[in-house]
Structure formats: C-alpha cells, structure tokens
Amino acid sequence: LRNRYVEKGDLMIWKLPIFEVDDPEIDKMINLARKHKTLILDLRGNPGGYVTTLNRMIGSFFDQDIKVGTQVERKEQKPMQVKSRGKNVFSGKLIVLVDSQSASAAEIFSRVVQLEGRATVLGDRSSGSVMEAMFYPFKIGMDVEVWYGASITRANLIMTDGKSLEKVGVAPDEVLIPTAADLSAHRDPVLSRAAELAGTHLD
C-alpha cells in the first residue's frame, strides 16, 4: 500500500494505492510532481479511504477553493468545500487512470477534476461506491475480548452536476480496457496511452 512513482523527463507517474496517506506524504509527492510538466495519477484498484486525504489531494490540484458537492445525510444537507493549497498546488497537466475497482474517494477525486476540466480521465468505468460511512467498533467478553465492528452508511454525495456517483461510477473521457492478451503479456495499454498524451513514449 505504499506510494510508488517514476520520473521520466517532463513526466511523473504516481501510483496512489489507497486514500489513507498523511498530509506530509501527499505534500512530498506534490512537490516532486511540481518539477514536471505532466503528472499521471494512477488510481486503478484504489478502494478509497479517508475524507481528510481526499480533501488534501483535491486542494493540491486547484489554485482556488473548490465545491466538491453536497453531502446528503438522513436529516440534513451540507456543502462539501475544499480549500486550495494556494502556491503549493501542482498546476501542470494532469491525467488520471481509473478502473472498475477504483472506488469511493478515488472516484470522487476523479469526477471532481473531470467536472472542473482539470484532468483527462482514462480507463474503465469506476466502481460506483461512494456512500460515506462511519466505522463503529464493538467488543464482547471480559477476560477474553472479541473485537468487531460495523460500517454504517451516513451520507451520499451529490456532485456539482446534480448527480450521485453511487451505482453509476465515473465514465472516463477515453475508455481503455486491457485485453486478455495484454494481461498475459504484462502490457499496460492504459498507461501507454496516458504517456502518449503526455508526449512520452512507453512501450
């Protein structure tokens, strides 16, 4: 679940496996990206994670505050706003990769940058699993304790286009799905296409 990245001339490729990263780590990666003209952010297989990580990520790509959408809870609605990181944002070209296992925060991030015209999204339609949940821990026993818990849905998110991603997912700007032959040969046509859009050739 660690961050991985490759720097290739004016291009940086960043594989973010999960949205459970502390702010200093995100800031470190953004500072590296700012040395390059283009960033490919690979969110394929990313199951989502913390809202705090999502907010930090969104704020690192916009030079102004952004409205992500409206959180619809059982009894109230409230806007979801994200503050920009100002002069510390990555302002270059952004390409985001998603697939059918990109979920939750990964989908929300992808849709925000897509709606705002900030990035090109490539790959497969995402999972459509964006309901916000809270985890409640429980335990039974005295001398020997057994811990368990429940994840309870508490809010849906309506994006700025008035639609929810739940059970819908993010439709990429360009649909690219590896074939069985690609997988067998360990080829990644999605990443290759992203690199091509960035002006770099990857075999």
Backbone as ProteinMPNN parsed JSONL, in Angstrom:
{"seq_chain_A": "LRNRYVEKGDLMIWKLPIFEVDDPEIDKMINLARKHKTLILDLRGNPGGYVTTLNRMIGSFFDQDIKVGTQVERKEQKPMQVKSRGKNVFSGKLIVLVDSQSASAAEIFSRVVQLEGRATVLGDRSSGSVMEAMFYPFKIGMDVEVWYGASITRANLIMTDGKSLEKVGVAPDEVLIPTAADLSAHRDPVLSRAAELAGTHLD", "coords_chain_A": {"N_chain_A": [[0.806, -1.214, 0.0], [2.115, 1.154, -0.366], [3.09, 4.398, -1.623], [4.129, 4.74, -4.996], [6.383, 5.889, -7.493], [7.528, 7.208, -10.663], [9.904, 9.096, -12.374], [10.243, 10.627, -15.46], [11.802, 12.455, -17.53], [9.917, 15.204, -18.498], [7.74, 14.128, -17.355], [5.887, 12.679, -14.685], [4.915, 9.73, -13.049], [2.573, 8.606, -10.831], [1.623, 6.217, -8.589], [-1.024, 5.823, -6.611], [-2.136, 3.9, -4.134], [-4.134, 3.847, -2.176], [-6.413, 5.951, -0.382], [-5.318, 6.669, 2.173], [-3.302, 8.307, 3.414], [-0.953, 10.36, 5.053], [-0.843, 13.977, 5.46], [1.845, 15.146, 5.154], [3.101, 13.231, 3.478], [1.571, 13.345, 1.135], [2.079, 16.024, 0.438], [4.812, 15.847, -0.056], [4.863, 14.245, -2.379], [3.449, 15.882, -4.15], [5.184, 18.075, -4.295], [7.323, 16.866, -5.604], [6.052, 16.306, -8.03], [5.622, 18.86, -9.016], [7.928, 19.558, -10.285], [7.709, 18.712, -12.803], [6.126, 18.744, -16.079], [3.855, 17.244, -16.624], [1.622, 15.099, -14.883], [0.82, 11.789, -14.318], [-1.659, 10.292, -12.631], [-2.224, 7.391, -11.098], [-4.969, 5.699, -10.239], [-6.043, 3.22, -10.346], [-7.59, 0.335, -9.065], [-7.693, 1.484, -6.585], [-9.258, 1.618, -3.499], [-10.345, 3.764, -2.186], [-10.745, 5.691, 0.843], [-9.797, 7.839, 3.473], [-11.644, 10.851, 4.164], [-10.206, 13.115, 4.821], [-7.765, 12.721, 3.511], [-8.655, 12.738, 0.872], [-9.567, 15.413, 0.668], [-7.152, 16.793, 0.993], [-5.808, 15.962, -1.27], [-7.459, 16.947, -3.387], [-7.281, 19.7, -2.869], [-4.674, 20.106, -3.571], [-4.484, 20.389, -6.272], [-5.814, 22.526, -7.291], [-5.929, 26.036, -7.719], [-7.696, 27.564, -6.412], [-10.383, 27.651, -3.993], [-12.592, 24.829, -3.909], [-15.852, 23.601, -4.619], [-16.924, 20.502, -3.864], [-19.277, 19.059, -3.782], [-22.562, 18.221, -2.524], [-23.227, 16.993, 0.627], [-25.533, 14.629, 1.479], [-27.3, 13.82, 4.149], [-29.197, 11.825, 6.511], [-30.876, 13.593, 7.87], [-30.103, 16.141, 7.19], [-28.553, 18.463, 4.877], [-25.4, 19.422, 3.573], [-22.894, 21.582, 2.219], [-19.912, 20.39, 0.607], [-16.852, 21.58, 0.828], [-13.566, 22.367, -0.343], [-10.413, 23.569, 0.558], [-8.012, 25.352, -1.296], [-4.489, 24.698, -1.756], [-3.122, 26.845, -2.433], [-0.2, 28.492, -3.44], [1.211, 26.17, -3.432], [0.233, 24.197, -5.075], [-0.036, 21.628, -7.644], [0.227, 22.614, -10.884], [0.442, 21.737, -13.439], [-0.163, 19.617, -16.361], [-2.649, 17.166, -15.904], [-3.348, 13.742, -15.769], [-5.581, 11.185, -15.134], [-5.919, 7.836, -14.101], [-8.307, 5.279, -14.004], [-10.204, 2.372, -12.939], [-12.518, -0.448, -12.851], [-12.324, -1.093, -10.199], [-11.666, 1.14, -8.855], [-12.718, 3.123, -6.293], [-14.995, 4.948, -4.102], [-13.319, 7.51, -2.451], [-11.412, 7.689, -4.481], [-12.965, 7.725, -6.768], [-14.475, 10.044, -6.367], [-12.481, 12.034, -6.348], [-11.558, 11.731, -9.009], [-13.858, 12.425, -10.467], [-14.291, 15.06, -9.679], [-11.999, 16.451, -10.7], [-12.493, 15.953, -13.334], [-15.027, 17.144, -13.844], [-14.358, 19.796, -13.376], [-12.743, 20.311, -15.48], [-10.086, 19.912, -15.156], [-8.505, 17.683, -15.541], [-7.724, 14.845, -17.642], [-9.456, 11.841, -17.833], [-8.768, 8.443, -17.936], [-9.39, 4.98, -18.834], [-11.374, 2.432, -17.326], [-14.912, 2.33, -16.492], [-15.609, 3.471, -13.221], [-16.143, 2.064, -9.874], [-18.585, 2.917, -8.574], [-19.206, 3.29, -5.879], [-19.704, 5.21, -3.518], [-20.863, 6.075, -1.161], [-20.691, 7.685, 1.993], [-19.357, 6.394, 4.983], [-19.389, 5.533, 8.492], [-17.266, 3.976, 10.84], [-18.003, 1.814, 13.46], [-16.724, 0.573, 16.363], [-16.986, -2.432, 18.338], [-17.082, -4.641, 21.233], [-17.016, -7.846, 22.856], [-17.055, -9.868, 25.816], [-14.922, -10.476, 28.703], [-12.52, -11.459, 30.308], [-11.379, -12.628, 28.056], [-11.394, -10.837, 25.199], [-13.367, -10.111, 22.369], [-13.156, -8.394, 19.478], [-15.099, -6.475, 17.204], [-16.887, -4.892, 14.494], [-18.94, -2.384, 12.845], [-19.702, -0.963, 9.748], [-21.385, 1.817, 8.936], [-23.519, 3.348, 6.677], [-23.768, 6.831, 6.185], [-24.068, 9.103, 4.623], [-24.769, 10.404, 1.35], [-23.208, 11.665, -1.628], [-23.825, 14.369, -3.601], [-22.764, 15.432, -6.627], [-21.408, 18.425, -8.239], [-22.709, 18.577, -10.636], [-25.224, 17.844, -10.079], [-25.703, 15.154, -9.791], [-25.398, 11.82, -8.405], [-22.675, 9.559, -7.811], [-23.07, 7.053, -6.926], [-23.611, 3.676, -7.573], [-23.283, 4.257, -10.212], [-20.803, 5.361, -11.04], [-17.696, 6.725, -12.397], [-17.479, 7.829, -15.645], [-14.957, 7.39, -17.914], [-13.08, 9.829, -19.841], [-11.885, 8.733, -21.996], [-12.341, 5.512, -22.876], [-10.523, 2.734, -22.02], [-9.531, -0.53, -22.007], [-7.582, -3.152, -20.898], [-6.811, -6.045, -22.844], [-7.223, -9.666, -22.69], [-4.929, -10.736, -23.791], [-3.155, -8.601, -23.429], [-2.936, -8.57, -20.625], [-1.826, -11.095, -20.17], [0.648, -10.789, -21.381], [1.75, -8.886, -19.807], [1.361, -6.234, -20.519], [0.541, -2.736, -20.505], [-1.714, -0.993, -21.782], [-3.259, 1.22, -21.088], [-1.718, 2.905, -19.432], [0.296, 3.368, -21.281], [-1.076, 4.818, -23.242], [-1.755, 7.078, -21.76], [0.798, 8.125, -21.304], [1.435, 8.725, -23.911], [-0.349, 10.836, -24.411], [0.909, 12.625, -22.82], [3.075, 13.216, -24.261], [5.14, 11.427, -24.246], [6.844, 8.364, -24.948], [6.012, 5.087, -24.125], [6.787, 1.699, -24.201]], "CA_chain_A": [[0.0, 0.0, 0.0], [2.965, 2.352, -0.362], [3.144, 5.215, -2.826], [5.228, 4.464, -5.91], [6.422, 6.9, -8.544], [8.62, 7.186, -11.624], [10.128, 10.366, -13.044], [10.789, 10.394, -16.8], [11.844, 13.745, -18.214], [8.883, 16.143, -18.062], [6.6, 13.334, -16.885], [5.946, 11.884, -13.455], [3.818, 8.777, -12.884], [2.368, 8.377, -9.39], [0.651, 5.179, -8.256], [-1.572, 6.021, -5.268], [-2.926, 2.684, -3.959], [-5.248, 3.997, -1.239], [-6.521, 7.299, 0.189], [-5.011, 6.633, 3.601], [-1.957, 8.864, 3.418], [-0.949, 11.589, 5.849], [-0.598, 15.2, 4.687], [3.242, 15.337, 4.728], [3.427, 12.343, 2.357], [0.946, 13.929, -0.059], [2.827, 17.237, 0.103], [6.089, 15.418, -0.63], [4.624, 13.791, -3.738], [3.064, 17.046, -4.96], [6.403, 18.852, -4.52], [8.052, 16.163, -6.66], [5.302, 16.476, -9.281], [5.728, 20.246, -9.488], [9.14, 19.677, -11.086], [7.408, 18.137, -14.108], [5.023, 19.385, -16.794], [2.679, 16.371, -16.633], [1.514, 14.057, -13.858], [-0.162, 10.716, -14.486], [-2.042, 9.788, -11.314], [-2.814, 6.065, -11.307], [-5.885, 5.335, -9.156], [-6.638, 1.917, -10.631], [-7.57, -0.555, -7.91], [-7.71, 2.256, -5.337], [-10.583, 1.443, -2.906], [-10.778, 4.963, -1.457], [-10.115, 5.86, 2.153], [-10.207, 8.917, 4.377], [-12.089, 12.134, 3.609], [-9.113, 14.082, 5.019], [-6.81, 12.507, 2.419], [-9.33, 13.223, -0.333], [-9.555, 16.87, 0.69], [-5.776, 17.251, 0.772], [-5.489, 15.701, -2.673], [-8.174, 17.907, -4.24], [-6.712, 21.022, -2.632], [-3.315, 20.172, -4.125], [-4.534, 20.498, -7.731], [-6.593, 23.708, -7.684], [-5.404, 27.266, -7.134], [-8.785, 28.239, -5.716], [-11.229, 26.724, -3.242], [-13.474, 24.061, -4.794], [-17.006, 22.904, -4.061], [-16.934, 19.125, -4.352], [-20.672, 18.663, -3.954], [-23.419, 18.381, -1.349], [-23.419, 15.781, 1.416], [-26.935, 14.436, 1.833], [-27.43, 12.9, 5.27], [-30.586, 11.446, 6.754], [-31.676, 14.704, 8.379], [-29.647, 17.447, 6.734], [-27.652, 18.547, 3.742], [-24.382, 20.452, 3.776], [-21.938, 21.615, 1.112], [-18.558, 19.888, 0.846], [-15.914, 22.539, 0.253], [-12.16, 22.036, -0.136], [-9.548, 24.732, 0.438], [-6.83, 25.219, -2.141], [-3.195, 24.846, -1.092], [-2.52, 28.09, -2.917], [1.0, 28.443, -4.283], [1.832, 24.849, -3.337], [-0.501, 23.217, -5.881], [0.522, 21.203, -8.931], [-0.559, 23.336, -11.885], [0.71, 21.191, -14.763], [-1.168, 18.755, -16.979], [-2.993, 16.03, -15.051], [-4.05, 12.616, -16.391], [-5.968, 10.264, -14.064], [-6.274, 6.495, -14.555], [-9.247, 4.582, -13.125], [-10.777, 1.134, -13.461], [-13.753, -0.855, -12.174], [-12.077, -1.245, -8.769], [-11.447, 2.464, -8.264], [-13.958, 3.34, -5.553], [-15.085, 5.908, -3.001], [-12.561, 8.754, -2.606], [-10.743, 7.677, -5.788], [-13.977, 8.131, -7.743], [-14.838, 11.446, -6.134], [-11.374, 12.847, -6.859], [-11.564, 11.656, -10.473], [-15.003, 13.158, -11.013], [-14.094, 16.496, -9.43], [-11.053, 17.009, -11.672], [-13.135, 15.841, -14.646], [-16.058, 18.179, -13.931], [-13.734, 21.121, -13.388], [-11.887, 20.429, -16.655], [-8.704, 19.968, -14.666], [-7.754, 16.488, -15.908], [-8.271, 13.842, -18.549], [-9.615, 10.568, -17.123], [-8.656, 7.302, -18.836], [-9.534, 3.65, -18.245], [-12.68, 1.776, -17.297], [-15.867, 2.97, -15.586], [-15.264, 3.154, -11.836], [-16.997, 1.135, -9.12], [-19.902, 3.434, -8.191], [-19.361, 3.001, -4.44], [-19.222, 6.469, -2.928], [-21.552, 6.442, 0.079], [-19.804, 7.895, 3.135], [-19.727, 5.538, 6.111], [-18.65, 5.642, 9.75], [-16.994, 2.663, 11.43], [-18.303, 1.766, 14.892], [-16.135, -0.627, 16.96], [-17.657, -3.062, 19.475], [-16.373, -5.791, 21.775], [-17.719, -8.682, 23.832], [-16.15, -10.649, 26.65], [-14.244, -9.79, 29.807], [-11.133, -11.934, 30.349], [-11.009, -12.725, 26.65], [-12.207, -9.884, 24.457], [-13.506, -10.279, 20.922], [-13.478, -7.097, 18.873], [-15.735, -6.491, 15.895], [-17.37, -3.548, 14.203], [-19.926, -2.216, 11.786], [-19.551, 0.229, 8.925], [-22.762, 2.269, 8.701], [-23.65, 4.452, 5.727], [-24.342, 8.024, 6.819], [-24.313, 10.215, 3.697], [-24.479, 10.302, -0.076], [-22.621, 12.902, -2.125], [-24.339, 14.842, -4.884], [-21.712, 16.233, -7.242], [-21.844, 19.756, -8.673], [-23.59, 18.441, -11.804], [-26.534, 17.434, -9.576], [-25.844, 13.697, -9.845], [-24.613, 10.983, -7.496], [-21.88, 8.522, -8.46], [-23.434, 5.759, -6.358], [-24.114, 2.687, -8.532], [-23.099, 4.799, -11.557], [-19.375, 5.444, -11.283], [-17.143, 7.776, -13.253], [-17.244, 7.413, -17.036], [-13.714, 8.024, -18.374], [-13.107, 10.601, -21.081], [-11.47, 7.778, -23.023], [-12.438, 4.156, -22.325], [-9.416, 1.863, -22.424], [-9.556, -1.729, -21.166], [-6.609, -4.148, -21.359], [-7.349, -7.324, -23.291], [-6.621, -10.84, -22.049], [-3.565, -10.848, -24.319], [-2.35, -7.575, -22.748], [-2.675, -9.013, -19.258], [-0.926, -12.241, -20.235], [1.977, -10.312, -21.779], [2.127, -7.822, -18.86], [1.314, -4.923, -21.171], [-0.374, -1.777, -19.887], [-2.075, -0.032, -22.826], [-3.839, 2.428, -20.488], [-0.595, 3.753, -19.053], [0.983, 3.761, -22.516], [-1.871, 5.878, -23.867], [-1.582, 8.279, -20.924], [2.134, 8.66, -21.59], [1.361, 9.319, -25.256], [-0.985, 12.149, -24.256], [1.875, 13.497, -22.153], [4.188, 13.457, -25.176], [6.229, 10.472, -23.942], [6.588, 7.016, -25.464], [6.273, 3.904, -23.292], [6.454, 0.52, -24.994]], "C_chain_A": [[0.842, 1.269, 0.0], [2.827, 3.11, -1.674], [4.329, 4.771, -3.68], [5.219, 5.522, -7.006], [7.643, 6.697, -9.431], [8.699, 8.569, -12.25], [10.82, 10.092, -14.378], [10.737, 11.699, -17.574], [10.813, 14.706, -17.638], [7.671, 15.441, -17.467], [6.885, 12.662, -15.551], [4.711, 10.995, -13.402], [3.737, 8.419, -11.406], [1.267, 7.338, -9.201], [0.23, 5.381, -6.799], [-2.524, 4.862, -4.984], [-4.135, 2.824, -3.055], [-5.243, 5.419, -0.689], [-6.415, 7.223, 1.718], [-3.56, 7.046, 3.772], [-1.973, 10.154, 4.222], [-0.525, 12.777, 4.983], [0.863, 15.384, 4.263], [3.634, 14.456, 3.541], [2.816, 12.866, 1.054], [1.731, 15.157, -0.515], [4.169, 16.906, -0.546], [5.91, 15.012, -2.099], [4.247, 14.948, -4.665], [4.29, 17.901, -5.269], [7.277, 18.198, -5.595], [7.382, 16.398, -8.012], [5.474, 17.868, -9.861], [6.993, 20.488, -10.307], [8.91, 19.214, -12.532], [6.218, 18.844, -14.749], [3.735, 18.577, -16.699], [2.765, 15.35, -15.509], [0.448, 13.057, -14.272], [-0.421, 10.142, -13.102], [-2.82, 8.488, -11.509], [-3.639, 5.67, -10.077], [-6.577, 3.999, -9.435], [-6.49, 0.988, -9.428], [-7.612, 0.151, -6.575], [-9.107, 2.19, -4.72], [-11.123, 2.673, -2.184], [-10.067, 5.067, -0.124], [-10.689, 7.043, 2.905], [-10.641, 10.182, 3.628], [-10.978, 13.167, 3.737], [-8.063, 13.954, 3.911], [-7.385, 13.014, 1.107], [-9.262, 14.742, -0.419], [-8.159, 17.427, 0.409], [-5.381, 17.083, -0.699], [-6.166, 16.726, -3.587], [-7.561, 19.295, -4.104], [-5.332, 21.212, -3.213], [-3.294, 20.345, -5.64], [-5.333, 21.701, -8.219], [-6.039, 24.94, -6.981], [-6.493, 28.121, -6.502], [-9.626, 27.194, -4.978], [-12.267, 26.093, -4.17], [-14.655, 23.507, -4.012], [-17.06, 21.522, -4.699], [-18.356, 18.677, -4.661], [-21.456, 18.941, -2.686], [-23.577, 17.031, -0.659], [-24.878, 15.699, 1.862], [-27.013, 13.374, 2.924], [-28.911, 12.61, 5.503], [-31.457, 12.64, 7.132], [-31.237, 16.068, 7.879], [-28.772, 17.319, 5.497], [-26.63, 19.642, 4.012], [-23.377, 20.404, 2.633], [-20.587, 21.042, 1.537], [-17.59, 20.779, 0.093], [-14.485, 22.098, 0.567], [-11.325, 23.285, -0.37], [-8.344, 24.41, -0.442], [-5.562, 25.342, -1.299], [-2.409, 26.015, -1.678], [-1.314, 27.888, -3.813], [1.662, 27.073, -4.286], [1.135, 23.788, -4.179], [0.322, 22.787, -7.091], [-0.356, 21.81, -10.014], [-0.342, 22.809, -13.3], [-0.434, 20.341, -15.285], [-1.384, 17.519, -16.116], [-3.784, 14.995, -15.848], [-4.32, 11.596, -15.292], [-6.413, 8.937, -14.657], [-7.193, 5.83, -13.53], [-9.655, 3.261, -13.764], [-11.984, 0.743, -12.618], [-13.571, -1.074, -10.672], [-11.64, 0.061, -8.117], [-12.76, 2.853, -7.582], [-13.839, 4.519, -4.59], [-14.296, 7.192, -3.301], [-11.851, 8.833, -3.955], [-11.705, 8.131, -6.885], [-14.316, 9.603, -7.596], [-13.747, 12.364, -6.662], [-11.407, 12.9, -8.384], [-12.684, 12.49, -11.078], [-14.855, 14.658, -10.801], [-13.16, 17.091, -10.473], [-11.613, 16.93, -13.091], [-14.173, 16.946, -14.838], [-15.467, 19.577, -14.059], [-12.836, 21.329, -14.604], [-10.418, 20.464, -16.313], [-7.859, 18.798, -15.157], [-8.473, 15.7, -16.989], [-8.31, 12.519, -17.802], [-9.632, 9.434, -18.142], [-8.925, 5.991, -18.099], [-10.929, 3.098, -18.378], [-13.607, 2.551, -16.363], [-15.583, 2.524, -14.153], [-16.392, 2.416, -11.12], [-18.413, 1.623, -8.846], [-20.221, 3.139, -6.744], [-18.861, 4.195, -3.639], [-19.947, 6.889, -1.651], [-20.538, 6.599, 1.218], [-20.295, 7.064, 4.314], [-18.874, 5.865, 7.325], [-18.46, 4.237, 10.298], [-17.208, 2.735, 12.94], [-17.744, 0.47, 15.483], [-16.947, -1.125, 18.164], [-16.774, -4.183, 20.016], [-17.29, -6.561, 22.711], [-16.672, -9.458, 24.62], [-15.485, -9.8, 27.71], [-12.782, -10.231, 29.863], [-10.574, -12.074, 28.929], [-11.954, -11.823, 25.858], [-12.202, -10.212, 22.962], [-13.972, -8.942, 20.351], [-14.12, -7.298, 17.499], [-16.276, -5.089, 15.627], [-18.383, -3.547, 13.079], [-19.648, -0.901, 11.059], [-20.946, 0.651, 8.47], [-22.775, 3.465, 7.748], [-24.328, 5.645, 6.401], [-24.639, 9.152, 5.836], [-24.022, 9.808, 2.257], [-23.889, 11.644, -0.508], [-23.185, 13.21, -3.499], [-23.3, 15.79, -5.468], [-22.281, 17.552, -7.768], [-22.693, 19.722, -9.942], [-24.976, 17.959, -11.408], [-26.752, 15.933, -9.541], [-24.966, 13.015, -8.806], [-23.845, 9.955, -8.309], [-22.254, 7.127, -7.968], [-24.131, 4.879, -7.396], [-24.005, 3.162, -9.991], [-21.619, 4.813, -11.93], [-18.986, 6.607, -12.169], [-16.911, 7.195, -14.642], [-15.991, 8.12, -17.539], [-13.934, 8.849, -19.64], [-12.733, 9.706, -22.262], [-11.471, 6.391, -22.384], [-11.333, 3.288, -22.912], [-9.381, 0.672, -21.47], [-8.54, -2.727, -21.71], [-7.301, -5.44, -21.787], [-6.698, -8.462, -22.509], [-5.173, -11.009, -22.509], [-2.634, -9.829, -23.675], [-1.964, -8.04, -21.35], [-1.669, -10.154, -19.232], [0.508, -11.809, -20.54], [2.494, -9.199, -20.871], [2.25, -6.462, -19.541], [0.286, -4.034, -20.482], [-0.744, -0.703, -20.912], [-2.676, 1.262, -22.279], [-2.736, 3.407, -20.11], [0.166, 4.234, -20.284], [0.25, 4.898, -23.213], [-1.743, 7.189, -23.082], [-0.241, 8.937, -21.196], [2.162, 9.329, -22.965], [0.719, 10.693, -25.2], [-0.056, 13.153, -23.6], [3.089, 13.78, -23.029], [5.374, 12.557, -24.935], [5.856, 9.099, -24.478], [6.952, 5.976, -24.42], [5.9, 2.691, -24.125], [5.449, -0.349, -24.22]], "O_chain_A": [[0.342, 2.344, 0.33], [2.489, 2.531, -2.707], [5.4, 4.462, -3.158], [4.154, 5.998, -7.401], [8.644, 6.107, -9.024], [7.676, 9.148, -12.615], [11.848, 9.416, -14.428], [9.727, 12.009, -18.206], [10.824, 14.994, -16.441], [6.686, 16.09, -17.115], [7.977, 12.144, -15.319], [3.598, 11.445, -13.676], [4.721, 7.983, -10.808], [0.122, 7.551, -9.601], [1.01, 5.146, -5.876], [-3.623, 4.834, -5.538], [-5.066, 2.023, -3.138], [-4.181, 6.025, -0.546], [-7.309, 7.658, 2.443], [-2.711, 6.267, 4.205], [-2.898, 10.956, 4.092], [0.07, 12.607, 3.918], [1.11, 15.747, 3.113], [4.414, 14.882, 2.688], [3.456, 12.837, 0.003], [2.016, 15.315, -1.702], [4.61, 17.594, -1.467], [6.709, 15.391, -2.955], [4.67, 14.99, -5.82], [4.426, 18.401, -6.385], [7.899, 18.892, -6.4], [8.053, 16.656, -9.012], [5.47, 18.033, -11.081], [7.113, 21.525, -10.959], [9.803, 19.313, -13.374], [5.406, 19.463, -14.062], [2.644, 19.147, -16.693], [3.831, 14.808, -15.219], [-0.693, 13.432, -14.544], [0.476, 9.579, -12.474], [-3.939, 8.494, -12.023], [-3.092, 5.351, -9.021], [-7.595, 3.69, -8.817], [-5.41, 0.869, -8.848], [-7.572, -0.501, -5.531], [-10.063, 2.654, -5.341], [-12.223, 2.64, -1.633], [-8.939, 4.598, 0.034], [-11.905, 7.229, 2.968], [-10.073, 10.53, 2.592], [-10.819, 14.012, 2.856], [-7.535, 14.957, 3.431], [-6.683, 13.648, 0.32], [-8.933, 15.291, -1.47], [-8.006, 18.408, -0.319], [-4.716, 17.937, -1.286], [-5.519, 17.304, -4.46], [-7.347, 19.986, -5.1], [-4.858, 22.341, -3.339], [-2.222, 20.437, -6.238], [-5.513, 21.879, -9.424], [-5.717, 24.895, -5.794], [-6.248, 29.26, -6.105], [-9.585, 26.007, -5.301], [-12.759, 26.736, -5.097], [-14.5, 23.008, -2.897], [-17.221, 21.389, -5.912], [-18.61, 18.008, -5.662], [-21.072, 19.783, -1.874], [-24.003, 16.053, -1.272], [-25.384, 16.594, 2.537], [-26.82, 12.186, 2.666], [-29.77, 13.099, 4.769], [-32.63, 12.701, 6.765], [-31.927, 17.06, 8.116], [-28.321, 16.235, 5.128], [-26.954, 20.668, 4.61], [-23.043, 19.329, 2.135], [-20.173, 21.193, 2.686], [-17.518, 20.737, -1.135], [-14.228, 21.521, 1.624], [-11.502, 23.98, -1.371], [-7.745, 23.339, -0.34], [-5.557, 26.004, -0.261], [-1.207, 26.157, -1.454], [-1.394, 27.194, -4.826], [2.585, 26.838, -5.067], [1.411, 22.599, -4.02], [1.249, 23.48, -7.51], [-1.558, 21.547, -10.057], [-0.878, 23.366, -14.258], [-1.532, 20.341, -14.727], [-0.427, 16.898, -15.654], [-4.763, 15.326, -16.517], [-3.396, 11.182, -14.592], [-7.194, 8.911, -15.608], [-6.896, 5.817, -12.335], [-9.478, 3.053, -14.965], [-12.425, 1.515, -11.767], [-14.554, -1.224, -9.947], [-11.28, 0.074, -6.939], [-13.802, 2.904, -8.234], [-12.748, 5.013, -4.306], [-14.573, 7.877, -4.286], [-11.703, 9.919, -4.515], [-11.31, 8.834, -7.816], [-14.431, 10.323, -8.587], [-14.032, 13.351, -7.339], [-11.298, 13.972, -8.98], [-12.486, 13.179, -12.079], [-15.256, 15.445, -11.658], [-13.477, 18.119, -11.071], [-11.256, 17.737, -13.95], [-14.194, 17.608, -15.876], [-16.008, 20.432, -14.761], [-12.232, 22.391, -14.755], [-9.6, 20.979, -17.076], [-6.632, 18.895, -15.192], [-9.67, 15.871, -17.217], [-7.314, 12.115, -17.202], [-10.411, 9.457, -19.095], [-8.716, 5.898, -16.889], [-11.588, 3.269, -19.403], [-13.143, 3.339, -15.539], [-15.345, 1.343, -13.9], [-17.457, 2.177, -11.69], [-19.353, 0.828, -8.879], [-21.349, 2.784, -6.405], [-17.734, 4.194, -3.144], [-19.667, 7.96, -1.114], [-19.648, 5.767, 1.392], [-21.49, 7.031, 4.611], [-17.775, 6.405, 7.2], [-19.367, 3.407, 10.235], [-16.661, 3.609, 13.613], [-18.223, -0.615, 15.153], [-17.52, -0.331, 18.91], [-15.837, -4.623, 19.35], [-18.223, -6.0, 23.286], [-15.554, -9.674, 24.153], [-15.481, -8.571, 27.635], [-11.893, -9.459, 29.502], [-9.439, -11.684, 28.652], [-13.167, -12.031, 25.855], [-11.168, -10.542, 22.383], [-15.039, -8.435, 20.698], [-13.727, -8.182, 16.738], [-16.129, -4.198, 16.464], [-18.645, -4.572, 12.449], [-19.393, 0.131, 11.68], [-21.607, -0.063, 7.716], [-22.114, 4.473, 7.997], [-25.331, 5.49, 7.097], [-25.386, 10.071, 6.171], [-23.15, 8.982, 1.988], [-24.059, 12.647, 0.184], [-23.046, 12.425, -4.438], [-22.991, 16.825, -4.877], [-23.493, 17.765, -7.744], [-23.327, 20.718, -10.29], [-25.814, 17.692, -12.27], [-27.868, 15.478, -9.287], [-23.94, 13.547, -8.385], [-24.302, 9.527, -9.369], [-21.805, 6.129, -8.532], [-25.113, 5.287, -8.015], [-24.569, 2.542, -10.892], [-21.232, 4.337, -12.997], [-19.833, 7.372, -12.63], [-16.223, 6.185, -14.792], [-15.967, 9.35, -17.584], [-14.86, 8.592, -20.409], [-13.207, 9.901, -23.381], [-10.699, 6.125, -21.463], [-11.222, 3.127, -24.127], [-9.219, 0.846, -20.262], [-8.628, -3.113, -22.876], [-8.267, -5.871, -21.158], [-5.744, -8.249, -21.761], [-4.301, -11.378, -21.722], [-1.472, -10.129, -23.4], [-0.809, -7.918, -20.942], [-0.773, -10.186, -18.389], [1.464, -12.389, -20.023], [3.554, -8.63, -21.13], [3.11, -5.65, -19.199], [-0.71, -4.518, -19.945], [-0.155, 0.378, -20.913], [-2.608, 2.298, -22.94], [-2.812, 4.594, -20.428], [0.627, 5.374, -20.327], [0.875, 5.831, -23.716], [-1.638, 8.267, -23.666], [-0.151, 10.16, -21.307], [2.817, 10.352, -23.162], [1.183, 11.621, -25.863], [-0.193, 14.362, -23.784], [4.014, 14.482, -22.619], [6.489, 12.864, -25.358], [4.686, 8.718, -24.464], [8.063, 5.979, -23.891], [4.813, 2.649, -24.7], [5.033, -1.398, -24.712]]}, "name": "protein", "num_of_chains": 1, "seq": "LRNRYVEKGDLMIWKLPIFEVDDPEIDKMINLARKHKTLILDLRGNPGGYVTTLNRMIGSFFDQDIKVGTQVERKEQKPMQVKSRGKNVFSGKLIVLVDSQSASAAEIFSRVVQLEGRATVLGDRSSGSVMEAMFYPFKIGMDVEVWYGASITRANLIMTDGKSLEKVGVAPDEVLIPTAADLSAHRDPVLSRAAELAGTHLD"}
